[in-house]
Short mmCIF file of C-alpha atoms in Angstrom, two decimals:
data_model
loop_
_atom_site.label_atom_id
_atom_site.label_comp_id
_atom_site.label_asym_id
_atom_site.label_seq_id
_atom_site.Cartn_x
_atom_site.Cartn_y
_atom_site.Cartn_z
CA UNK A 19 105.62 94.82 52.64
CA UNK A 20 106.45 91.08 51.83
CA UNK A 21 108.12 92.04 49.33
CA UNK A 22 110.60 94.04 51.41
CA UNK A 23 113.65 92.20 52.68
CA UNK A 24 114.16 93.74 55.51
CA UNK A 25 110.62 94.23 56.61
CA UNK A 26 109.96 90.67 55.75
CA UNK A 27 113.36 89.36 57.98
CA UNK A 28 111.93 91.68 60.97
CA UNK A 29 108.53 89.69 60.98
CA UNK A 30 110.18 86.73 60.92
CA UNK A 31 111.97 87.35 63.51
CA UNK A 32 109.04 89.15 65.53
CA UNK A 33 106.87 86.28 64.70
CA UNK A 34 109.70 83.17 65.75
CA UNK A 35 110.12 85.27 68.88
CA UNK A 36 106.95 85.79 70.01
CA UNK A 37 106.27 81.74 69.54
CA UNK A 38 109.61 81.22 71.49
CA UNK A 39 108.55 83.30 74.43
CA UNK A 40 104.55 82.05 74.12
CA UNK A 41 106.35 78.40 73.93
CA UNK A 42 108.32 78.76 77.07
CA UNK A 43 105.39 80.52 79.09
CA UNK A 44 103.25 77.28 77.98
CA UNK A 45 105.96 75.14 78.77
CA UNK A 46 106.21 76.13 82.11
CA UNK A 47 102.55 76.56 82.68
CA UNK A 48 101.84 73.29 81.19
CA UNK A 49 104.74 71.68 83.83
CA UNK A 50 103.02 73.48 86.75
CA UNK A 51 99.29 72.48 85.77
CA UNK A 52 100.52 68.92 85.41
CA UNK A 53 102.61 68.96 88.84
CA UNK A 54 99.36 70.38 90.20
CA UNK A 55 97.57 68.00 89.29
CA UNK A 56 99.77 64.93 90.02
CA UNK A 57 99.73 66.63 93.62
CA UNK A 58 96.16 67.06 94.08
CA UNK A 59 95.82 63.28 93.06
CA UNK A 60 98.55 62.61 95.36
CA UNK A 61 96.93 64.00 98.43
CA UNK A 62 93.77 62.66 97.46
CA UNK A 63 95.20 58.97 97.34
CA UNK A 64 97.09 59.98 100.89
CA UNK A 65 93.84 60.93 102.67
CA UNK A 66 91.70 57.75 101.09
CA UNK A 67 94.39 55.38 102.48
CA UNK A 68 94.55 57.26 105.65
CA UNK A 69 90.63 57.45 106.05
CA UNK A 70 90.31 53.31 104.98
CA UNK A 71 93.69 52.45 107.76
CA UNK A 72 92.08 54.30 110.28
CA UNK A 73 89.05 53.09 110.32
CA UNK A 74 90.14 49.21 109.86
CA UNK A 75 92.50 50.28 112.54
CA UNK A 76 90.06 51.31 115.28
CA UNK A 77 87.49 48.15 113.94
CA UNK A 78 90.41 45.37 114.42
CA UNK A 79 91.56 46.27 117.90
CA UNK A 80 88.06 46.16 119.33
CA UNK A 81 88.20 42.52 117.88
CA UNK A 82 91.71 41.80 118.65
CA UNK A 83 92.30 39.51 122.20
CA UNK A 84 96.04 37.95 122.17
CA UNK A 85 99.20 39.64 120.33
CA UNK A 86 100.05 37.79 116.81
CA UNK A 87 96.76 35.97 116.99
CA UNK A 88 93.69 37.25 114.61
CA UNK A 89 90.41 36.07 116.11
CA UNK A 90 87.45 34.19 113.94
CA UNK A 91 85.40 37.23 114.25
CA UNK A 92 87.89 39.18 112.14
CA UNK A 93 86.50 37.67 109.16
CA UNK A 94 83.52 40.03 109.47
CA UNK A 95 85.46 43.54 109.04
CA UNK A 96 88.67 42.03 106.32
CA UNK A 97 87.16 40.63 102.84
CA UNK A 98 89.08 37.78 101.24
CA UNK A 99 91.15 37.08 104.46
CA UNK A 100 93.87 34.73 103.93
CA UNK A 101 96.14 33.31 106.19
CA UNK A 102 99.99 32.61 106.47
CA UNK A 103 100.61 29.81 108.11
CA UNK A 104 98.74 30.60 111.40
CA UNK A 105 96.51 28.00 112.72
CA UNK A 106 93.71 28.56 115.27
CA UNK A 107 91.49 30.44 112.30
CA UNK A 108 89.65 29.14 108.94
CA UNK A 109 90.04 30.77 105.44
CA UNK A 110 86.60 31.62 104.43
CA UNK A 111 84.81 34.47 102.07
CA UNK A 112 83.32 36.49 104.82
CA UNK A 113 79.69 37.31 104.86
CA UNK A 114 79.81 40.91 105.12
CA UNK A 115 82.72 43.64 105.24
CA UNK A 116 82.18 47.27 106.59
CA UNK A 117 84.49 49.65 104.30
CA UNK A 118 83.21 49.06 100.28
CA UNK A 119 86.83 50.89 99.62
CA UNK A 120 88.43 47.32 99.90
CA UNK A 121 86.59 45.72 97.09
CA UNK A 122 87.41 48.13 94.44
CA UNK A 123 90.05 45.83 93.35
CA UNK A 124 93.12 48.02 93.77
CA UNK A 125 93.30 47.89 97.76
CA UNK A 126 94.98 45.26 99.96
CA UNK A 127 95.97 44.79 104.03
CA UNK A 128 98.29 43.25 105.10
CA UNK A 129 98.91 42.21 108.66
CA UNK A 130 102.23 41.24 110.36
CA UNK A 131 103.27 40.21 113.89
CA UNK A 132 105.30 42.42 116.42
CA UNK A 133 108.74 40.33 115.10
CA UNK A 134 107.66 41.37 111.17
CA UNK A 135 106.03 38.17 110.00
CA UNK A 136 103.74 38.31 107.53
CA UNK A 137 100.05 36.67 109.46
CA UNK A 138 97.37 37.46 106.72
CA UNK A 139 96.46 39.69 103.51
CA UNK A 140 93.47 40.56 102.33
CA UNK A 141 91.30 42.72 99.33
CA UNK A 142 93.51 42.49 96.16
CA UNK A 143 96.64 41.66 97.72
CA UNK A 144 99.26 40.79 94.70
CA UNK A 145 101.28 38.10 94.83
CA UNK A 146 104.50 39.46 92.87
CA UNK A 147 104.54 42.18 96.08
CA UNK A 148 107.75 42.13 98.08
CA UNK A 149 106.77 40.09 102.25
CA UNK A 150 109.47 42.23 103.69
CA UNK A 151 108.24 44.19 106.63
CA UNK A 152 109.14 47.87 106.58
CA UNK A 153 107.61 49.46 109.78
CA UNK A 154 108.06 53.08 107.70
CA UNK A 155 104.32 55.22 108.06
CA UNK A 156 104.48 55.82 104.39
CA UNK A 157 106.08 53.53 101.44
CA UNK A 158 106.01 53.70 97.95
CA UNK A 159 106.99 49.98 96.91
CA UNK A 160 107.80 48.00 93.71
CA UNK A 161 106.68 44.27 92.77
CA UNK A 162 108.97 41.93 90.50
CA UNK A 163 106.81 43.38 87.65
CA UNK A 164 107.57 46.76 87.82
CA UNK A 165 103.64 47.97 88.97
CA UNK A 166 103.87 51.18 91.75
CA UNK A 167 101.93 50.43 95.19
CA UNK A 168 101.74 53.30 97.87
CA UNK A 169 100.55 52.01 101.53
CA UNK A 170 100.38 52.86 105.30
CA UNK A 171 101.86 51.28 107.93
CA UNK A 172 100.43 51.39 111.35
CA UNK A 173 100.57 49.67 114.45
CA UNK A 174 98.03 47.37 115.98
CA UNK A 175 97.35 46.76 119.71
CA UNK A 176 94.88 44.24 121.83
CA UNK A 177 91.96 45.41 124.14
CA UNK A 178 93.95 45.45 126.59
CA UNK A 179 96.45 47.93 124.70
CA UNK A 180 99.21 44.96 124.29
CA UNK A 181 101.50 45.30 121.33
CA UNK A 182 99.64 42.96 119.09
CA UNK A 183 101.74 43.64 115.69
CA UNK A 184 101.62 46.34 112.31
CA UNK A 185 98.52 46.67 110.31
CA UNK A 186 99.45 47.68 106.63
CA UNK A 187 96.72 49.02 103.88
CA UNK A 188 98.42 49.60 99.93
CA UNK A 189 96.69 50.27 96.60
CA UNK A 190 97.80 49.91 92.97
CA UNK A 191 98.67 52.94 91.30
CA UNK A 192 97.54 52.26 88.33
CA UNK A 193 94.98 54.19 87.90
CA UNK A 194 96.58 57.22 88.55
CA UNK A 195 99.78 56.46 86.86
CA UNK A 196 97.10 56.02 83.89
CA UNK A 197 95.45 59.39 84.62
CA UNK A 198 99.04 61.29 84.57
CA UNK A 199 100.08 59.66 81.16
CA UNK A 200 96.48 60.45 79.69
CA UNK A 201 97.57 64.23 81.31
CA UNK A 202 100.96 64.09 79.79
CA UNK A 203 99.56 62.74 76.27
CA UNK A 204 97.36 65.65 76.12
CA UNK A 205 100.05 68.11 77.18
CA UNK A 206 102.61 66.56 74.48
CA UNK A 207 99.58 67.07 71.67
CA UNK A 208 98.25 70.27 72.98
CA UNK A 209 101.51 72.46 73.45
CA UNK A 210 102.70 71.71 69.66
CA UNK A 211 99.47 72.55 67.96
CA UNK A 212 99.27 75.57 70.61
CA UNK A 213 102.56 76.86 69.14
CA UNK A 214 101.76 76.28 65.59
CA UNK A 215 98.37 78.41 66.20
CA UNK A 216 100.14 81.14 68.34
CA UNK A 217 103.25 80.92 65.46
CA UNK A 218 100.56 81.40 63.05
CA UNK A 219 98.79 84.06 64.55
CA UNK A 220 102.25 85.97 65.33
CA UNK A 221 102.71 86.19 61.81
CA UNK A 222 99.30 88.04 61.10
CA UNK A 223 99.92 90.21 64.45
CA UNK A 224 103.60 91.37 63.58
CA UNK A 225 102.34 92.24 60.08
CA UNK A 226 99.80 94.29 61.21
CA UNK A 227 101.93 96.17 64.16
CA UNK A 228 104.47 96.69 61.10
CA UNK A 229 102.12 98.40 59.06
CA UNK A 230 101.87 101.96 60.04
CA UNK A 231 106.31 101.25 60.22
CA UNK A 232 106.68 100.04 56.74
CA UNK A 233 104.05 103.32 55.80
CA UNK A 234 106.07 105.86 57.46
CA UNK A 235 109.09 104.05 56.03
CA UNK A 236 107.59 104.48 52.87
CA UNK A 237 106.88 107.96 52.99
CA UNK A 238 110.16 108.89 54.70
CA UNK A 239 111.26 107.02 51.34
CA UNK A 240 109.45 108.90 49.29
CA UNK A 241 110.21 112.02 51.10
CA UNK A 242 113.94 111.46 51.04
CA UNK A 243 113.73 110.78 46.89
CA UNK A 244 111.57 113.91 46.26
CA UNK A 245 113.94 115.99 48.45
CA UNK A 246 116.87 114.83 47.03
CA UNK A 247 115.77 115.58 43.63
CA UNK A 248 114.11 119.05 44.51
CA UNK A 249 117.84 120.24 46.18
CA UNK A 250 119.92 118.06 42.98
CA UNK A 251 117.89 120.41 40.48
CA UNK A 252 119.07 123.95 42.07
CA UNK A 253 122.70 122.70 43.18
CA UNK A 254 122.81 121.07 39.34
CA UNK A 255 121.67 124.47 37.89
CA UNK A 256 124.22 126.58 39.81
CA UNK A 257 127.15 124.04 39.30
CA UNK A 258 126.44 124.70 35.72
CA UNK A 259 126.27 128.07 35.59
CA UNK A 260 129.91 128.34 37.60
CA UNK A 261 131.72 125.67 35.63
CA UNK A 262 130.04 127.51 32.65
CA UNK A 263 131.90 131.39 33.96
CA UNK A 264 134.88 129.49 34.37
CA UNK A 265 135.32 128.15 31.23
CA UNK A 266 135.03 131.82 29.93
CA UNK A 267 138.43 133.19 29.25
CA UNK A 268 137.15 136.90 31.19
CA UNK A 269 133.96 137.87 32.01
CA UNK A 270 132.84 142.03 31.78
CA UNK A 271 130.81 143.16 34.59
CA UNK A 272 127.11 142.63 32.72
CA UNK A 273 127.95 138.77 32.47
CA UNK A 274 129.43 138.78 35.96
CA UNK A 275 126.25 139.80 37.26
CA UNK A 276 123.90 138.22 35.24
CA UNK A 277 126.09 134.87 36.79
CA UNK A 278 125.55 136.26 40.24
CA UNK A 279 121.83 136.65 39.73
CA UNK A 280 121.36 133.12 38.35
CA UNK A 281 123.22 131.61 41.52
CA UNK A 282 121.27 134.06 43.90
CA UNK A 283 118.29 133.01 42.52
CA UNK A 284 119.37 128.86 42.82
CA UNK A 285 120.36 129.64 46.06
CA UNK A 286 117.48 131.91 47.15
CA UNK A 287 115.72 128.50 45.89
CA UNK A 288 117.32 126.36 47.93
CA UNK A 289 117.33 128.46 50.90
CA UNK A 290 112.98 128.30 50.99
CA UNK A 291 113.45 124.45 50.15
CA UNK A 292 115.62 123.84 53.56
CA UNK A 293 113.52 126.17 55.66
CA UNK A 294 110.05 124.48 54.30
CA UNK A 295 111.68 120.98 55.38
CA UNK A 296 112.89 122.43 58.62
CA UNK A 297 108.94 123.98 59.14
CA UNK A 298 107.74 120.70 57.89
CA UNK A 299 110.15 118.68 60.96
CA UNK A 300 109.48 120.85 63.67
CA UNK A 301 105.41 120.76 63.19
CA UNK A 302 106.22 116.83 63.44
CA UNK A 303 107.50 117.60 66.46
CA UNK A 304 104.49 119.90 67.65
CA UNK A 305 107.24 122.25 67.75
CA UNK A 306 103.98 124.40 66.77
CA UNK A 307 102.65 125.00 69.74
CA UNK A 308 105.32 126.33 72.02
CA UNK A 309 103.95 129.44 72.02
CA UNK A 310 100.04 129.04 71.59
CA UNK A 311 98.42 132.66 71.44
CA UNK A 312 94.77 134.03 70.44
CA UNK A 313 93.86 134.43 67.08
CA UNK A 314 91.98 136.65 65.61
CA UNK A 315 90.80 134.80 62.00
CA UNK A 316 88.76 138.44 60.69
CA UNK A 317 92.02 140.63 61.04
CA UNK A 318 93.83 137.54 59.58
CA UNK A 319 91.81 137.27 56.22
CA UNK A 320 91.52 140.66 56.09
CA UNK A 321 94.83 141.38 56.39
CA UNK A 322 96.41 138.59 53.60
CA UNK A 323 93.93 139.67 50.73
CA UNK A 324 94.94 143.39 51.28
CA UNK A 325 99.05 142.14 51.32
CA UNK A 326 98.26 139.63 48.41
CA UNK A 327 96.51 142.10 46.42
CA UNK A 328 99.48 143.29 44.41
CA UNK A 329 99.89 139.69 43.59
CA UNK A 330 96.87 139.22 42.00
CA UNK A 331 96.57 141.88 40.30
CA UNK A 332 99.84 141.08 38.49
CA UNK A 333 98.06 137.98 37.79
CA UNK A 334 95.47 139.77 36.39
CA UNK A 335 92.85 137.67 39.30
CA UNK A 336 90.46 139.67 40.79
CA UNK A 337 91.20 138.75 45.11
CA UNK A 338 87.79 139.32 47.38
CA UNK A 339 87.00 138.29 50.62
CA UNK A 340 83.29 137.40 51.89
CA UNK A 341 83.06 137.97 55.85
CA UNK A 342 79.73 135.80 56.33
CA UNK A 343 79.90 136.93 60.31
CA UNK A 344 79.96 139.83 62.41
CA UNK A 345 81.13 138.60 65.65
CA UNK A 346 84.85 138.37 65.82
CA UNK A 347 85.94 134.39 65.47
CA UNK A 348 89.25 133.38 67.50
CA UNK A 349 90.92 130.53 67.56
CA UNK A 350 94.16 129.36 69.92
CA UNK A 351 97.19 128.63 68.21
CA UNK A 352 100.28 130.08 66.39
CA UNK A 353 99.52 133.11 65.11
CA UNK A 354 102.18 133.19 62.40
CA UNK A 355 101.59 129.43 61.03
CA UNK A 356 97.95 130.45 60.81
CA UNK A 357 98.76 133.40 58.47
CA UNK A 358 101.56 130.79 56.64
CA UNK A 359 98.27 128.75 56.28
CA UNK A 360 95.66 130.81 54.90
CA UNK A 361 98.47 132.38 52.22
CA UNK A 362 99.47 129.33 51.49
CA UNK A 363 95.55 128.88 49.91
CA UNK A 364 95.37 132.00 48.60
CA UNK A 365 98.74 132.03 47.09
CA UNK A 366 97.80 128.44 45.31
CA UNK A 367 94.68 129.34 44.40
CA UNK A 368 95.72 132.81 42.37
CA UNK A 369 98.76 130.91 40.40
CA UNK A 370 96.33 128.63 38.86
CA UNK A 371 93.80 130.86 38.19
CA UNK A 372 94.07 132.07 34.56
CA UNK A 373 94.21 135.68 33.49
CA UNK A 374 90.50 137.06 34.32
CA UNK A 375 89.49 134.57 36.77
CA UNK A 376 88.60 135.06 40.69
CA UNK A 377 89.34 134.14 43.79
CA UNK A 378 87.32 134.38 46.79
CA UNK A 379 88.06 133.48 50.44
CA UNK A 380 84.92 133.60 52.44
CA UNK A 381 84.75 133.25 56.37
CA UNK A 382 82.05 132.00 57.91
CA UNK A 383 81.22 129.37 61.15
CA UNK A 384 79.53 126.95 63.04
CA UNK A 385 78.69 126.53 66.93
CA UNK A 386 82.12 125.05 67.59
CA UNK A 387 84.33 125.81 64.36
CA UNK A 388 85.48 128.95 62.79
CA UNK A 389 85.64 128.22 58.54
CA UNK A 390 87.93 129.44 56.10
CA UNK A 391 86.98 128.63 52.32
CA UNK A 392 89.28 129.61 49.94
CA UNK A 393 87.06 129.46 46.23
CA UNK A 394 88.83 130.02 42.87
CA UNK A 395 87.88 129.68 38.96
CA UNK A 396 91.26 127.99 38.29
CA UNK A 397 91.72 125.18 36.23
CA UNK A 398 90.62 122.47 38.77
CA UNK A 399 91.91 119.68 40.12
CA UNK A 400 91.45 115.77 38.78
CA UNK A 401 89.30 113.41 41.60
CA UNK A 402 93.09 111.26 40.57
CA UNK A 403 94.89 114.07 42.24
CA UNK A 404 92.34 115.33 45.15
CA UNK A 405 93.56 112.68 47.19
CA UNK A 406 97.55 113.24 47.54
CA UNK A 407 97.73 117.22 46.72
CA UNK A 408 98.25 117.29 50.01
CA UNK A 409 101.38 114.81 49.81
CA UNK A 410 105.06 116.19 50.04
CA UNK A 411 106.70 117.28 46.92
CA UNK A 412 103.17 115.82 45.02
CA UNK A 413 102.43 118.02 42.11
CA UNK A 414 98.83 117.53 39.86
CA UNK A 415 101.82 118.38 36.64
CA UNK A 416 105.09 117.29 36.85
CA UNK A 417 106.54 121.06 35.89
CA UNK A 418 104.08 122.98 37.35
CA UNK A 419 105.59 124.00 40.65
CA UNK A 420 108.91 124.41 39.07
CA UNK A 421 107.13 126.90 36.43
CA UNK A 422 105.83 129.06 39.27
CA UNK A 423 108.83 128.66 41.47
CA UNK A 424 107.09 126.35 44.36
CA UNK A 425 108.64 123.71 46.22
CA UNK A 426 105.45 121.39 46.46
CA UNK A 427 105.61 121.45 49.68
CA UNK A 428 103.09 124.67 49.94
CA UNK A 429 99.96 122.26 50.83
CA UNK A 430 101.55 119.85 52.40
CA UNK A 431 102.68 122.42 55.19
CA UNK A 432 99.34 123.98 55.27
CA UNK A 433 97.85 120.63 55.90
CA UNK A 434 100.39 119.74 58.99
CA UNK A 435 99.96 123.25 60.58
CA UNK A 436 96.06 122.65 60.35
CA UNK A 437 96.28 118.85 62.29
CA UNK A 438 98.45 120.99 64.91
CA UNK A 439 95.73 122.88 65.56
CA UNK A 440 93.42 120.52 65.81
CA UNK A 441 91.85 121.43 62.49
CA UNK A 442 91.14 119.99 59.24
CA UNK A 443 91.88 120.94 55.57
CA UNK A 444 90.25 119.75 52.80
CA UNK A 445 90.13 120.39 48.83
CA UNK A 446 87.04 119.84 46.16
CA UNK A 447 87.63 120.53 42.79
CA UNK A 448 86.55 119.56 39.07
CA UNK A 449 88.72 119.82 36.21
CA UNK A 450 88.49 122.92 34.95
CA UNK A 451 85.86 124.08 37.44
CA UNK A 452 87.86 125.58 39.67
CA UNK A 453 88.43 124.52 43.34
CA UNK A 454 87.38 125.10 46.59
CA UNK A 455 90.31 124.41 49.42
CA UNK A 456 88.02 124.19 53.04
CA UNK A 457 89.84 124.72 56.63
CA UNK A 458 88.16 124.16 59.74
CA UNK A 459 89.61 125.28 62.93
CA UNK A 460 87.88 125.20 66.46
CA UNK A 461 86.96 128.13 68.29
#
């Protein structure tokens, strides 16, 4: 098949396209997974900062007395407190802090008066991070060195529900900008060697789908060839004999007809060629079984060795038949492809069966399956040739079918009218031993 240019272009293109499709579906499914999980992550970061605010929130104004002024005790809920400026309370490492979250290294507070001034920060506050106030519940913010902090912004109030000032809590995003490029990295290196495996395995899949194509294209090849050069050989033969009659300067009426009986018999020929391919195309089609009908397979044998007596006896073959039952076997199907069938055998088997030989077509069966054998003391068939003497056009010799006017086409049709009817035909032979053809057709 590689070596076929056109079957070769088609998986190509079968292969490229199935990696282009597989590529975008990945593509897209890899850009959703990683929005998914940037998201998740997201929401995650949203609800820590919301969980840590609110409850710093709810600690500091139990604590808190006067608004803009942060009271000693303070110390005790804010690690690493340090002030701005504000007198009336101490820097100091406190002694104990109530939410772990705000030594992890990434968080900070800040804290800013009602008027926006910056009072204290505390955890990891950076230094590079912009003072401006922005009263704004969430904010995504910037420092001079390009690092990413997300914080919350919430108001604070005194005991005595005074407007004290804004309470801010931030973290770095570091880490998760880290965790989305280690996401991306192994998107980027997975999607690539994805598509190289699923281009890969397109290539194995598309040659396999094309092989039954490039087999019927092959036989349809074949076919077309041996037909061609089955109808050249009559149509060459009769264009002969008519450019031959005209090149005669008059013809008498014994060479006229002699003329006429060569064409008739090109054309009578041809005429069994076209309606064996026609038979052969419509059983393709199951064309068959239009008009399925009881069979009775007794009457039938019985019948065709009576009608092909005559023939065998001018083949001086002696024709017998061998009824191995007594109950009448019946089979559904076409009645008059069956008979086409089992002559078809029996025809075969008597034209290459020398002068004194026998045939013998026995019927016999089984619990589910009526059996036809056809048995002859012809001159065999080579193990080479068992397997495609049921082929098209196939002959064991090249002249043979020629010799005895066949198409070789006469098993090949008796083969497709068996698989219509859900039967099987088979053929064992030795050279020179004879052969045995065996159909098997369900009751």
């Amino acid at each position: 098949m590689n070596q076929n240019k056109l079957f070769n272009r088609t998986r190509w293109q079968l292969a490229i396209s199935y990696a282009a499709v597989m590529g975008l579906i990945l593509s897209l499914l890899g850009f959703g997974v990683y929005k998914a999980i940037a998201h998740a992550h997201w929401v995650a970061i949203d609800r820590e900062l919301e969980s840590v605010a609110g409850t710093l929130h709810d600690s500091l104004e139990l604590k808190l007395q006067q608004p803009g002024r942060l009271e000693p005790i303070v110390n005790e809920l804010l690690p690493n407190l340090r002030l701005m400026g504000v007198k009336g309370i101490k820097e100091q490492l406190p002694s104990r802090h109530i939410l772990s979250a705000i030594n992890q290294g990434y968080y900070y507070i800040r804290l800013f008066d009602y008027s926006g001034k910056l009072i204290a920060t505390a955890g990891a506050y950076p230094k590079e991070l912009p003072a401006e106030f922005n009263s704004q519940y969430w904010q995504t913010i910037t420092d001079n060195k390009g690092n990413v902090y997300h914080q919350i912004s919430v108001e604070l109030h005194t005991q005595t529900q005074q407007d004290w000032g804004y309470f801010q809590v931030g973290r770095s995003l570091q880490d998760f900008n880290d965790y989305l490029s280690t996401v991306k990295w192994v998107l980027k290196l997975g999607l690539p060697t994805a598509l190289i495996l699923i281009g890969f395995s397109s290539w194995l899949l598309a040659g396999l789908a094309m092989k039954p194509i490039y087999s019927s294209y092959r036989q349809i090849q074949q076919f077309t060839a041996d037909a061609a050069h089955e109808l050249r050989t009559p149509l060459a033969a009769s264009q002969a004999t008519v450019e031959s009659a005209l090149l005669m300067p008059q013809l008498d009426e014994k060479e006229a007809r002699e003329i006429l009986r060569t064409v008739e018999r090109q054309n009578r020929r041809l005429t069994q060629l076209v309606a064996d391919l026609l038979l052969l195309a419509r059983m393709d089609n199951q064309v068959i079984r239009d008009r399925p009908q009881l069979c009775c397979l007794n009457d039938l044998v019985s019948d065709l060795v009576e009608e092909l007596a005559a023939l065998a006896i001018a083949s001086k073959v002696a024709l017998t038949s061998e009824m191995r039952v007594q109950q009448q076997l019946n089979v559904v199907g076409n009645s008059d492809q069956l008979y086409r069938l089992v002559a078809n055998l029996i025809v075969n088997a008597i034209q290459y069966t020398p002068a004194g030989g026998k045939v013998t077509v026995i019927l016999d069966c089984n619990h589910i399956e009526a059996i036809v054998q056809v048995q002859d003391t012809g001159i065999g068939i080579a193990a080479a040739d068992l397997e495609r003497i049921f082929d098209r056009f196939y002959r064991v010799n090249s002249d043979r079918s020629r010799h005895t006017g066949g198409s070789g086409l006469g098993l090949a049709i008796a083969q497709t009218i068996a698989r219509a009817h859900r039967g099987s035909l088979s053929a064992s032979s030795e050279l020179g031993q004879g052969a045995t053809f065996l159909l098997r057709l369900p009751l």
